[in-house]
Amino acid sequence: MTARAPAVPAPAGAQTAGPGAGDDPSADAPATDALDAAVASDTTDAVDATATVDVLAGGVGPAAAAVATATALARAPYPYDLVVSAGIGGGFAPHAPLGALVVADAVVAADLGADTPDGYLTVEELGFGRSVHTPPPALTARVADALRATGGHCLTAPVLTVSTVTGTAARAAGLAARHPRAGAEAMEGFGVAEAAAAYGVPVVEIRAVSNTVGPRDRAAWRIGAALDALRGAFGSLSSTVFREE
């Protein structure tokens, strides 16, 4: 299906959502290398020989991810067919438990708006732009079906992009109330999707859950298990969906 697709993971420390990047980023630095290796090895080794997959570590947060993605798309010597935003993130309990995979059916900028005395207003309600990208439904379904076929826990749900990761029960409850179907929280997907849209390239976001969105509890993080799930996901997709047809 895809001849050339940049997978755009960001540093794992930035994508732990509930754990977040608020502490010393160097604490999660080994996970960053593991994520890059997981995506790179499982995509490039298993993809059909005529296909090309470029892997890019896009940085922390939506702005850095957007710049990295747009730069890659602008400088590429060939057109891309697909952009994949991949990494680990926080899962919304109870439907996205630790180790689960979330395939985004909506990429949502969850804090792009305004707080008011009457509640939160989205950027659409303010009349300033958009806060949601919808990946191609048929492609989302193909990705999710391929991952479910491996026997792992996979759901399709909105993935929220935030600039400040959630660390309290109150904020988690507020996000869940505004986005009752949300499966995961991360920091880069919307930036990647904005850049891909500017170049007319479809986008997919895949998150492996490393922690529960809510109060920060470092002892409960499962970054290694989430990276293993992500590695397995790309191993499967590389020989199924992410192939040149």
Coordinates of N, CA and C in Angstrom, one line a residue:
M1 N 0.8 -1.2 0.0 CA 0.0 0.0 0.0 C 0.9 1.3 0.0
T2 N 1.9 1.3 0.9 CA 2.7 2.5 0.9 C 4.0 2.3 0.4
A3 N 4.4 3.1 -0.6 CA 5.8 2.9 -1.1 C 6.8 3.6 -0.2
R4 N 6.4 4.8 0.3 CA 7.4 5.5 1.1 C 6.6 6.2 2.3
A5 N 7.0 5.8 3.5 CA 6.3 6.4 4.6 C 7.2 6.7 5.7
P6 N 7.3 8.0 6.2 CA 8.1 8.3 7.3 C 7.3 8.0 8.6
A7 N 7.9 7.1 9.5 CA 7.4 6.9 10.8 C 8.0 8.0 11.7
V8 N 7.2 8.7 12.5 CA 7.7 9.8 13.2 C 7.5 9.6 14.7
P9 N 8.4 8.8 15.3 CA 8.4 8.7 16.8 C 9.1 9.9 17.4
A10 N 8.7 10.2 18.6 CA 9.5 11.3 19.4 C 10.1 10.6 20.6
P11 N 10.9 11.4 21.3 CA 11.6 10.8 22.5 C 10.6 10.2 23.4
A12 N 10.9 9.0 23.9 CA 9.9 8.3 24.8 C 9.6 9.1 26.0
G13 N 10.5 9.8 26.6 CA 10.3 10.6 27.8 C 9.2 11.6 27.6
A14 N 9.0 12.1 26.3 CA 8.0 13.1 26.0 C 6.7 12.5 25.8
Q15 N 6.6 11.1 25.6 CA 5.3 10.5 25.3 C 4.8 9.6 26.3
T16 N 5.2 9.8 27.5 CA 4.7 8.9 28.6 C 3.5 9.5 29.2
A17 N 3.0 10.7 28.7 CA 1.8 11.3 29.1 C 1.7 11.5 30.6
G18 N 0.9 10.6 31.3 CA 0.8 10.8 32.7 C 2.2 10.9 33.4
P19 N 3.1 10.0 33.1 CA 4.5 10.2 33.6 C 5.1 11.5 33.0
G20 N 5.0 11.7 31.8 CA 5.3 13.0 31.1 C 6.8 13.3 31.1
A21 N 7.0 14.5 30.6 CA 8.4 15.0 30.4 C 8.7 16.1 31.5
G22 N 7.9 16.2 32.5 CA 8.1 17.3 33.5 C 9.4 17.1 34.3
D23 N 9.8 15.8 34.5 CA 11.0 15.5 35.2 C 12.2 15.6 34.3
D24 N 13.4 15.2 34.8 CA 14.6 15.2 34.0 C 14.4 14.3 32.8
P25 N 14.4 14.8 31.6 CA 14.3 14.0 30.4 C 15.3 12.9 30.3
S26 N 16.5 13.1 30.9 CA 17.5 12.1 30.7 C 17.2 10.8 31.4
A27 N 16.2 10.9 32.3 CA 15.8 9.6 33.0 C 15.2 8.6 32.1
D28 N 14.6 9.1 31.0 CA 14.0 8.1 30.0 C 14.8 8.0 28.8
A29 N 16.0 8.5 28.7 CA 16.8 8.6 27.5 C 17.0 7.2 26.9
P30 N 17.3 6.1 27.7 CA 17.5 4.8 27.1 C 16.3 4.3 26.3
A31 N 15.1 4.7 26.8 CA 13.9 4.3 26.1 C 13.8 5.0 24.7
T32 N 14.3 6.2 24.6 CA 14.3 6.8 23.3 C 15.0 6.0 22.3
D33 N 16.2 5.6 22.6 CA 17.0 4.7 21.7 C 16.3 3.4 21.4
A34 N 15.6 2.9 22.4 CA 14.9 1.6 22.1 C 13.8 1.8 21.2
L35 N 13.1 2.9 21.3 CA 11.9 3.2 20.5 C 12.4 3.4 19.0
D36 N 13.4 4.1 18.8 CA 13.9 4.3 17.5 C 14.3 3.0 16.9
A37 N 15.0 2.2 17.6 CA 15.5 0.9 17.1 C 14.3 0.0 16.8
A38 N 13.3 0.0 17.7 CA 12.1 -0.8 17.5 C 11.5 -0.5 16.2
V39 N 11.2 0.8 15.9 CA 10.5 1.2 14.7 C 11.4 1.0 13.5
A40 N 12.6 1.3 13.6 CA 13.5 1.2 12.4 C 13.7 -0.2 12.0
S41 N 14.1 -1.1 12.9 CA 14.4 -2.4 12.6 C 13.2 -3.2 12.1
D42 N 12.1 -3.0 12.7 CA 10.9 -3.8 12.4 C 10.3 -3.3 11.1
T43 N 10.4 -2.0 10.7 CA 9.9 -1.6 9.5 C 10.8 -1.9 8.3
T44 N 12.0 -1.5 8.4 CA 12.9 -1.6 7.3 C 13.3 -3.0 7.0
D45 N 13.4 -3.9 8.0 CA 13.7 -5.3 7.7 C 12.6 -6.1 7.1
A46 N 11.4 -5.8 7.5 CA 10.3 -6.7 7.1 C 9.5 -6.1 5.9
V47 N 9.7 -4.9 5.5 CA 8.9 -4.3 4.4 C 9.4 -4.9 3.1
D48 N 8.5 -5.0 2.1 CA 8.9 -5.4 0.8 C 10.1 -4.7 0.3
A49 N 11.0 -5.3 -0.5 CA 12.3 -4.8 -0.9 C 12.1 -3.5 -1.7
T50 N 11.0 -3.3 -2.4 CA 10.8 -2.2 -3.2 C 10.2 -1.0 -2.4
A51 N 9.9 -1.2 -1.2 CA 9.3 -0.1 -0.4 C 10.4 0.6 0.4
T52 N 10.1 1.9 0.7 CA 11.1 2.7 1.5 C 10.4 3.2 2.7
V53 N 11.0 3.1 3.9 CA 10.4 3.6 5.1 C 11.5 4.5 5.7
D54 N 11.3 5.8 5.9 CA 12.2 6.7 6.6 C 11.8 6.9 8.0
V55 N 12.7 6.7 9.0 CA 12.4 6.9 10.4 C 13.0 8.2 10.9
L56 N 12.1 9.0 11.6 CA 12.5 10.3 12.1 C 12.2 10.5 13.5
A57 N 13.1 10.8 14.4 CA 12.8 11.2 15.8 C 12.5 12.6 15.8
G58 N 11.2 13.0 15.9 CA 10.7 14.3 15.7 C 10.8 15.3 16.8
G59 N 11.2 14.9 18.0 CA 11.3 15.9 19.1 C 10.1 15.8 20.0
V60 N 10.1 16.7 21.0 CA 9.2 16.7 22.1 C 8.1 17.8 21.8
G61 N 6.8 17.4 21.8 CA 5.7 18.3 21.7 C 5.3 18.5 20.3
P62 N 4.1 19.1 20.1 CA 3.5 19.3 18.8 C 4.3 20.2 17.9
A63 N 4.8 21.3 18.4 CA 5.6 22.2 17.5 C 6.8 21.6 16.9
A64 N 7.6 20.9 17.8 CA 8.8 20.3 17.3 C 8.5 19.2 16.3
A65 N 7.4 18.4 16.6 CA 7.0 17.3 15.7 C 6.5 17.8 14.4
A66 N 5.8 18.9 14.4 CA 5.3 19.5 13.1 C 6.5 20.0 12.3
V67 N 7.4 20.7 12.9 CA 8.6 21.2 12.1 C 9.4 20.1 11.5
A68 N 9.6 19.0 12.3 CA 10.4 17.9 11.8 C 9.7 17.2 10.7
T69 N 8.4 17.0 10.8 CA 7.6 16.3 9.8 C 7.6 17.2 8.5
A70 N 7.3 18.4 8.7 CA 7.2 19.3 7.5 C 8.5 19.4 6.8
T71 N 9.6 19.5 7.5 CA 10.9 19.5 6.9 C 11.2 18.2 6.1
A72 N 10.9 17.1 6.7 CA 11.1 15.8 6.0 C 10.3 15.7 4.8
L73 N 9.1 16.2 4.8 CA 8.2 16.1 3.6 C 8.7 17.1 2.5
A74 N 9.2 18.2 3.0 CA 9.6 19.2 2.0 C 10.9 18.8 1.3
R75 N 11.8 18.2 2.1 CA 13.2 17.9 1.5 C 13.3 16.5 0.9
A76 N 12.2 15.7 1.0 CA 12.3 14.3 0.5 C 12.5 14.4 -1.0
P77 N 13.4 13.5 -1.5 CA 13.6 13.4 -3.0 C 12.5 12.7 -3.7
Y78 N 11.5 12.2 -3.0 CA 10.4 11.4 -3.5 C 9.2 11.7 -2.7
P79 N 8.0 11.6 -3.3 CA 6.7 11.8 -2.6 C 6.4 10.7 -1.6
Y80 N 5.9 11.1 -0.4 CA 5.5 10.1 0.6 C 4.0 9.8 0.3
D81 N 3.7 8.5 0.7 CA 2.3 8.1 0.6 C 1.6 8.1 1.9
L82 N 2.4 8.1 3.0 CA 1.8 8.0 4.3 C 2.8 8.5 5.4
V83 N 2.2 9.2 6.4 CA 3.0 9.6 7.5 C 2.5 8.8 8.8
V84 N 3.4 8.2 9.5 CA 3.0 7.5 10.7 C 3.6 8.2 12.0
S85 N 2.7 8.6 12.9 CA 3.2 9.1 14.2 C 3.1 8.0 15.2
A86 N 4.2 7.6 15.7 CA 4.2 6.4 16.6 C 5.0 6.7 17.9
G87 N 4.6 6.1 19.0 CA 5.3 6.2 20.2 C 4.5 5.6 21.3
I88 N 4.9 5.9 22.6 CA 4.2 5.5 23.7 C 3.4 6.6 24.3
G89 N 2.5 6.3 25.2 CA 1.7 7.4 25.7 C 0.9 6.9 26.9
G90 N 0.1 7.8 27.5 CA -0.8 7.5 28.6 C -2.1 6.9 28.1
G91 N -2.7 5.9 28.8 CA -4.0 5.4 28.4 C -5.1 5.8 29.3
F92 N -6.2 6.0 28.8 CA -7.4 6.4 29.6 C -8.1 5.1 30.1
A93 N -8.1 5.0 31.4 CA -8.7 3.8 32.0 C -10.3 3.9 31.9
P94 N -10.9 2.8 31.8 CA -10.4 1.4 31.8 C -10.2 0.8 30.4
H95 N -10.5 1.5 29.4 CA -10.5 0.9 28.1 C -9.1 0.8 27.4
A96 N -8.1 1.5 27.9 CA -6.8 1.4 27.3 C -5.8 1.1 28.4
P97 N -5.7 -0.2 28.8 CA -4.8 -0.6 29.9 C -3.4 -0.6 29.5
L98 N -2.5 -0.8 30.5 CA -1.1 -0.8 30.2 C -0.8 -1.9 29.2
G99 N 0.1 -1.5 28.2 CA 0.5 -2.4 27.1 C -0.4 -2.5 26.0
A100 N -1.6 -1.8 26.1 CA -2.5 -1.8 24.9 C -2.0 -1.0 23.8
L101 N -2.5 -1.2 22.6 CA -2.2 -0.4 21.4 C -3.4 0.4 21.1
V102 N -3.2 1.7 20.8 CA -4.3 2.6 20.4 C -4.0 3.1 19.0
V103 N -4.9 2.9 18.1 CA -4.9 3.4 16.8 C -5.9 4.6 16.7
A104 N -5.4 5.7 16.4 CA -6.2 6.9 16.4 C -7.2 7.0 15.3
D105 N -8.5 7.1 15.7 CA -9.5 7.4 14.7 C -9.8 8.9 14.6
A106 N -9.1 9.6 15.5 CA -9.1 11.1 15.5 C -7.9 11.6 16.3
V107 N -7.2 12.5 15.7 CA -6.0 13.1 16.3 C -6.4 14.5 16.8
V108 N -6.4 14.7 18.1 CA -7.1 15.8 18.7 C -6.1 16.7 19.5
A109 N -6.1 18.0 19.2 CA -5.3 18.9 20.0 C -6.2 19.3 21.2
A110 N -6.0 18.6 22.3 CA -6.9 18.7 23.4 C -6.8 19.9 24.3
D111 N -5.7 20.7 24.1 CA -5.5 21.9 24.9 C -5.3 23.1 24.0
L112 N -5.8 23.0 22.8 CA -5.7 24.1 21.8 C -7.1 24.8 21.8
G113 N -7.2 25.8 22.7 CA -8.4 26.5 22.9 C -8.3 27.6 24.0
A114 N -9.4 27.7 24.8 CA -9.3 28.8 25.8 C -10.2 28.3 27.0
D115 N -9.7 28.6 28.2 CA -10.4 28.4 29.4 C -11.3 29.6 29.7
T116 N -12.5 29.4 30.0 CA -13.4 30.5 30.4 C -14.2 30.2 31.7
P117 N -14.8 31.2 32.3 CA -15.6 30.9 33.5 C -16.7 29.9 33.3
D118 N -17.1 29.7 32.0 CA -18.2 28.8 31.7 C -17.6 27.5 31.2
G119 N -16.3 27.3 31.2 CA -15.7 26.0 30.7 C -14.8 26.2 29.5
Y120 N -14.3 25.1 29.0 CA -13.3 25.1 28.0 C -13.9 25.4 26.6
L121 N -13.3 26.2 25.8 CA -13.7 26.4 24.4 C -12.7 25.9 23.5
T122 N -13.1 25.1 22.5 CA -12.1 24.6 21.5 C -11.8 25.7 20.5
V123 N -10.7 25.5 19.8 CA -10.3 26.6 18.8 C -11.3 26.8 17.7
E124 N -12.1 25.7 17.4 CA -13.2 25.8 16.5 C -14.3 26.8 17.0
E125 N -14.6 26.6 18.3 CA -15.6 27.4 18.9 C -15.2 28.9 19.0
L126 N -13.8 29.1 19.0 CA -13.3 30.4 19.0 C -13.2 31.0 17.6
G127 N -13.4 30.2 16.6 CA -13.4 30.6 15.3 C -12.0 30.8 14.7
F128 N -11.0 30.1 15.3 CA -9.6 30.4 14.9 C -8.9 29.2 14.1
G129 N -9.6 28.1 13.9 CA -8.9 27.1 13.2 C -9.5 25.7 13.5
R130 N -8.7 24.7 13.5 CA -9.1 23.3 13.8 C -8.3 22.7 14.9
S131 N -8.9 21.7 15.6 CA -8.2 21.0 16.6 C -8.3 19.5 16.4
V132 N -8.8 19.0 15.3 CA -9.0 17.6 15.1 C -8.6 17.3 13.6
H133 N -7.8 16.2 13.5 CA -7.6 15.6 12.2 C -8.1 14.1 12.2
T134 N -8.8 13.7 11.2 CA -9.4 12.4 11.1 C -8.6 11.6 10.1
P135 N -7.8 10.6 10.6 CA -7.1 9.7 9.6 C -8.1 9.0 8.7
P136 N -7.7 8.5 7.6 CA -8.6 7.8 6.7 C -9.3 6.6 7.4
P137 N -10.6 6.6 7.5 CA -11.2 5.5 8.3 C -10.9 4.1 7.8
A138 N -10.8 3.9 6.5 CA -10.5 2.5 6.0 C -9.1 2.1 6.3
L139 N -8.2 3.1 6.3 CA -6.8 2.8 6.7 C -6.7 2.5 8.2
T140 N -7.3 3.3 9.0 CA -7.4 3.1 10.4 C -7.9 1.7 10.7
A141 N -8.9 1.3 10.1 CA -9.5 -0.1 10.3 C -8.5 -1.2 9.9
R142 N -7.8 -1.0 8.8 CA -6.9 -2.0 8.3 C -5.7 -2.1 9.3
V143 N -5.2 -1.0 9.8 CA -4.2 -1.1 10.8 C -4.6 -1.8 12.1
A144 N -5.8 -1.4 12.6 CA -6.3 -2.0 13.8 C -6.6 -3.5 13.6
D145 N -7.2 -3.8 12.5 CA -7.4 -5.3 12.2 C -6.2 -6.1 12.2
A146 N -5.1 -5.5 11.6 CA -3.9 -6.3 11.5 C -3.2 -6.4 12.9
L147 N -3.4 -5.4 13.7 CA -2.8 -5.5 15.1 C -3.6 -6.5 15.9
R148 N -4.9 -6.5 15.8 CA -5.8 -7.4 16.6 C -5.5 -8.9 16.2
A149 N -5.1 -9.0 14.9 CA -4.9 -10.4 14.4 C -3.7 -11.1 15.1
T150 N -2.9 -10.2 15.7 CA -1.7 -10.8 16.5 C -2.1 -11.2 17.9
G151 N -3.3 -10.9 18.3 CA -3.8 -11.4 19.6 C -3.6 -10.4 20.7
G152 N -3.0 -9.2 20.4 CA -2.8 -8.2 21.4 C -4.1 -7.3 21.6
H153 N -4.1 -6.5 22.7 CA -5.2 -5.6 23.0 C -5.0 -4.4 22.1
C154 N -5.9 -4.1 21.2 CA -5.8 -3.0 20.4 C -7.2 -2.3 20.2
L155 N -7.3 -1.0 20.3 CA -8.5 -0.3 20.2 C -8.4 0.9 19.3
T156 N -9.4 1.3 18.6 CA -9.4 2.5 17.8 C -10.2 3.5 18.6
A157 N -9.6 4.7 18.8 CA -10.1 5.7 19.7 C -9.4 7.0 19.4
P158 N -10.0 8.2 19.8 CA -9.2 9.4 19.7 C -7.9 9.4 20.5
V159 N -6.9 9.9 20.0 CA -5.6 10.1 20.7 C -5.5 11.6 20.9
L160 N -5.4 12.0 22.1 CA -5.3 13.5 22.5 C -3.8 13.9 22.4
T161 N -3.6 15.1 21.8 CA -2.3 15.7 21.8 C -2.3 16.8 22.8
V162 N -1.4 16.9 23.8 CA -1.3 17.9 24.8 C 0.1 18.5 24.8
S163 N 0.3 19.7 25.2 CA 1.6 20.3 25.4 C 2.1 20.1 26.8
T164 N 1.2 19.9 27.8 CA 1.6 19.7 29.1 C 0.9 18.3 29.5
V165 N 1.7 17.4 29.9 CA 1.1 16.0 30.2 C 0.3 16.1 31.5
T166 N -0.7 15.2 31.5 CA -1.6 15.1 32.7 C -0.9 14.5 33.9
G167 N -1.1 15.1 35.0 CA -0.4 14.6 36.2 C -1.4 14.6 37.4
T168 N -2.6 15.0 37.2 CA -3.6 15.0 38.3 C -4.9 14.3 37.9
A169 N -5.6 13.9 39.0 CA -6.9 13.2 38.7 C -7.9 14.2 38.2
A170 N -7.8 15.5 38.6 CA -8.8 16.5 38.2 C -8.6 16.8 36.7
R171 N -7.4 16.9 36.2 CA -7.2 17.1 34.8 C -7.6 15.9 34.0
A172 N -7.3 14.7 34.4 CA -7.7 13.5 33.7 C -9.2 13.5 33.6
A173 N -9.9 13.8 34.7 CA -11.3 13.8 34.6 C -11.9 14.8 33.7
G174 N -11.3 16.0 33.6 CA -11.7 17.0 32.7 C -11.5 16.6 31.2
L175 N -10.4 16.0 30.9 CA -10.2 15.6 29.6 C -11.1 14.5 29.2
A176 N -11.3 13.5 30.1 CA -12.3 12.4 29.8 C -13.7 13.0 29.6
A177 N -14.1 14.0 30.4 CA -15.4 14.6 30.2 C -15.6 15.2 28.9
R178 N -14.5 15.9 28.4 CA -14.6 16.6 27.1 C -14.4 15.6 25.9
H179 N -13.7 14.5 26.2 CA -13.4 13.5 25.1 C -13.7 12.1 25.7
P180 N -15.0 11.8 25.8 CA -15.3 10.5 26.5 C -14.8 9.3 25.8
R181 N -14.5 9.3 24.5 CA -14.0 8.2 23.8 C -12.5 8.1 23.7
A182 N -11.8 9.1 24.4 CA -10.4 9.2 24.2 C -9.7 7.9 24.7
G183 N -8.7 7.4 23.9 CA -8.0 6.2 24.3 C -6.7 6.5 24.9
A184 N -6.0 7.5 24.4 CA -4.6 7.8 24.8 C -4.3 9.3 24.8
E185 N -3.3 9.6 25.5 CA -2.8 11.0 25.5 C -1.3 11.0 25.2
A186 N -0.9 11.8 24.3 CA 0.6 12.0 24.0 C 0.8 13.4 23.6
M187 N 2.0 13.7 23.0 CA 2.4 15.1 22.9 C 2.7 15.5 21.4
E188 N 2.7 14.6 20.5 CA 3.1 14.9 19.1 C 2.2 14.8 18.0
G189 N 1.2 13.9 18.1 CA 0.3 13.5 17.0 C -0.3 14.6 16.2
F190 N -0.8 15.6 16.9 CA -1.5 16.7 16.1 C -0.5 17.5 15.3
G191 N 0.7 17.7 15.9 CA 1.7 18.5 15.1 C 2.1 17.7 13.8
V192 N 2.2 16.4 14.0 CA 2.6 15.5 12.8 C 1.4 15.6 11.8
A193 N 0.2 15.5 12.3 CA -1.0 15.5 11.4 C -1.1 16.9 10.7
E194 N -0.8 18.0 11.3 CA -0.9 19.3 10.7 C 0.1 19.4 9.5
A195 N 1.3 18.9 9.8 CA 2.3 19.0 8.7 C 1.9 18.1 7.6
A196 N 1.4 16.9 7.9 CA 1.1 15.9 6.8 C -0.1 16.5 6.0
A197 N -1.1 17.1 6.6 CA -2.2 17.7 5.9 C -1.7 18.8 5.0
A198 N -0.8 19.6 5.4 CA -0.3 20.7 4.6 C 0.3 20.2 3.3
Y199 N 0.8 18.9 3.3 CA 1.4 18.3 2.1 C 0.4 17.3 1.4
G200 N -0.8 17.2 1.9 CA -1.8 16.3 1.3 C -1.5 14.9 1.5
V201 N -0.8 14.5 2.6 CA -0.4 13.1 2.9 C -1.2 12.6 4.0
P202 N -1.8 11.4 3.9 CA -2.6 10.9 5.0 C -1.7 10.5 6.2
V203 N -2.3 10.5 7.4 CA -1.5 10.2 8.6 C -2.2 9.2 9.4
V204 N -1.4 8.4 10.1 CA -1.9 7.4 11.1 C -1.1 7.6 12.4
E205 N -1.8 7.5 13.5 CA -1.1 7.6 14.8 C -1.3 6.3 15.6
I206 N -0.3 5.8 16.1 CA -0.3 4.5 16.9 C 0.4 4.8 18.2
R207 N -0.2 4.5 19.3 CA 0.3 4.6 20.6 C 0.3 3.3 21.4
A208 N 1.4 3.0 22.1 CA 1.4 1.9 23.0 C 1.3 2.5 24.4
V209 N 0.5 2.0 25.2 CA 0.2 2.6 26.5 C 1.2 2.2 27.6
S210 N 1.9 3.2 28.1 CA 3.0 2.9 29.1 C 2.5 3.3 30.5
N211 N 1.4 4.0 30.7 CA 0.9 4.4 32.0 C -0.5 4.9 31.9
T212 N -1.1 5.0 33.0 CA -2.5 5.5 33.0 C -2.6 7.0 33.1
V213 N -3.4 7.7 32.4 CA -3.5 9.1 32.5 C -4.1 9.4 33.8
G214 N -3.4 10.3 34.5 CA -3.9 10.7 35.9 C -2.7 11.1 36.8
P215 N -2.9 10.9 38.1 CA -1.8 11.3 39.0 C -0.5 10.6 38.6
R216 N 0.6 11.3 38.7 CA 1.9 10.7 38.4 C 2.3 9.7 39.4
D217 N 2.6 8.5 38.9 CA 3.1 7.4 39.7 C 4.2 6.7 39.0
R218 N 5.4 7.1 39.1 CA 6.5 6.5 38.4 C 6.7 5.0 38.6
A219 N 6.3 4.6 39.8 CA 6.5 3.1 40.0 C 5.5 2.3 39.2
A220 N 4.5 2.9 38.7 CA 3.5 2.2 37.9 C 3.8 2.2 36.4
W221 N 4.8 3.0 36.0 CA 5.0 3.1 34.5 C 5.6 1.8 34.0
R222 N 5.2 1.5 32.8 CA 5.7 0.3 32.1 C 6.2 0.6 30.7
I223 N 7.3 1.4 30.7 CA 7.8 1.9 29.4 C 8.4 0.7 28.6
G224 N 9.1 -0.2 29.2 CA 9.7 -1.3 28.5 C 8.6 -2.1 27.9
A225 N 7.5 -2.4 28.6 CA 6.4 -3.3 28.0 C 5.8 -2.5 26.9
A226 N 5.6 -1.2 27.0 CA 5.0 -0.4 25.9 C 5.8 -0.4 24.7
L227 N 7.1 -0.3 24.9 CA 8.1 -0.4 23.7 C 8.0 -1.7 23.1
D228 N 7.9 -2.8 23.9 CA 7.8 -4.1 23.3 C 6.5 -4.2 22.5
A229 N 5.4 -3.7 23.0 CA 4.2 -3.7 22.2 C 4.3 -3.0 20.9
L230 N 5.0 -1.8 21.0 CA 5.2 -1.0 19.8 C 6.1 -1.7 18.8
R231 N 7.1 -2.4 19.3 CA 8.0 -3.2 18.4 C 7.2 -4.3 17.7
G232 N 6.4 -5.0 18.4 CA 5.6 -6.0 17.9 C 4.6 -5.5 16.9
A233 N 4.0 -4.3 17.1 CA 3.0 -3.7 16.2 C 3.7 -3.4 14.9
F234 N 4.9 -2.9 14.9 CA 5.5 -2.5 13.6 C 6.0 -3.8 12.9
G235 N 6.4 -4.8 13.7 CA 6.7 -6.0 13.0 C 5.6 -6.6 12.2
S236 N 4.4 -6.5 12.8 CA 3.2 -7.0 12.1 C 2.8 -6.1 10.9
L237 N 2.8 -4.8 11.2 CA 2.3 -3.9 10.1 C 3.3 -3.9 8.9
S238 N 4.6 -4.1 9.2 CA 5.6 -4.1 8.1 C 5.4 -5.1 7.1
S239 N 4.8 -6.2 7.5 CA 4.5 -7.3 6.6 C 3.1 -7.4 6.1
T240 N 2.3 -6.5 6.5 CA 0.9 -6.5 6.1 C 0.4 -5.2 5.5
V241 N 0.1 -4.2 6.4 CA -0.5 -2.9 5.9 C 0.6 -2.1 5.2
F242 N 1.8 -1.9 5.9 CA 2.8 -1.0 5.4 C 3.6 -1.7 4.3
R243 N 3.0 -2.1 3.2 CA 3.7 -2.7 2.1 C 3.3 -2.0 0.8
E244 N 4.1 -2.1 -0.2 CA 3.8 -1.5 -1.5 C 3.0 -2.6 -2.3
E245 N 1.9 -2.2 -2.8 CA 1.0 -3.1 -3.5 C 1.0 -2.8 -5.0

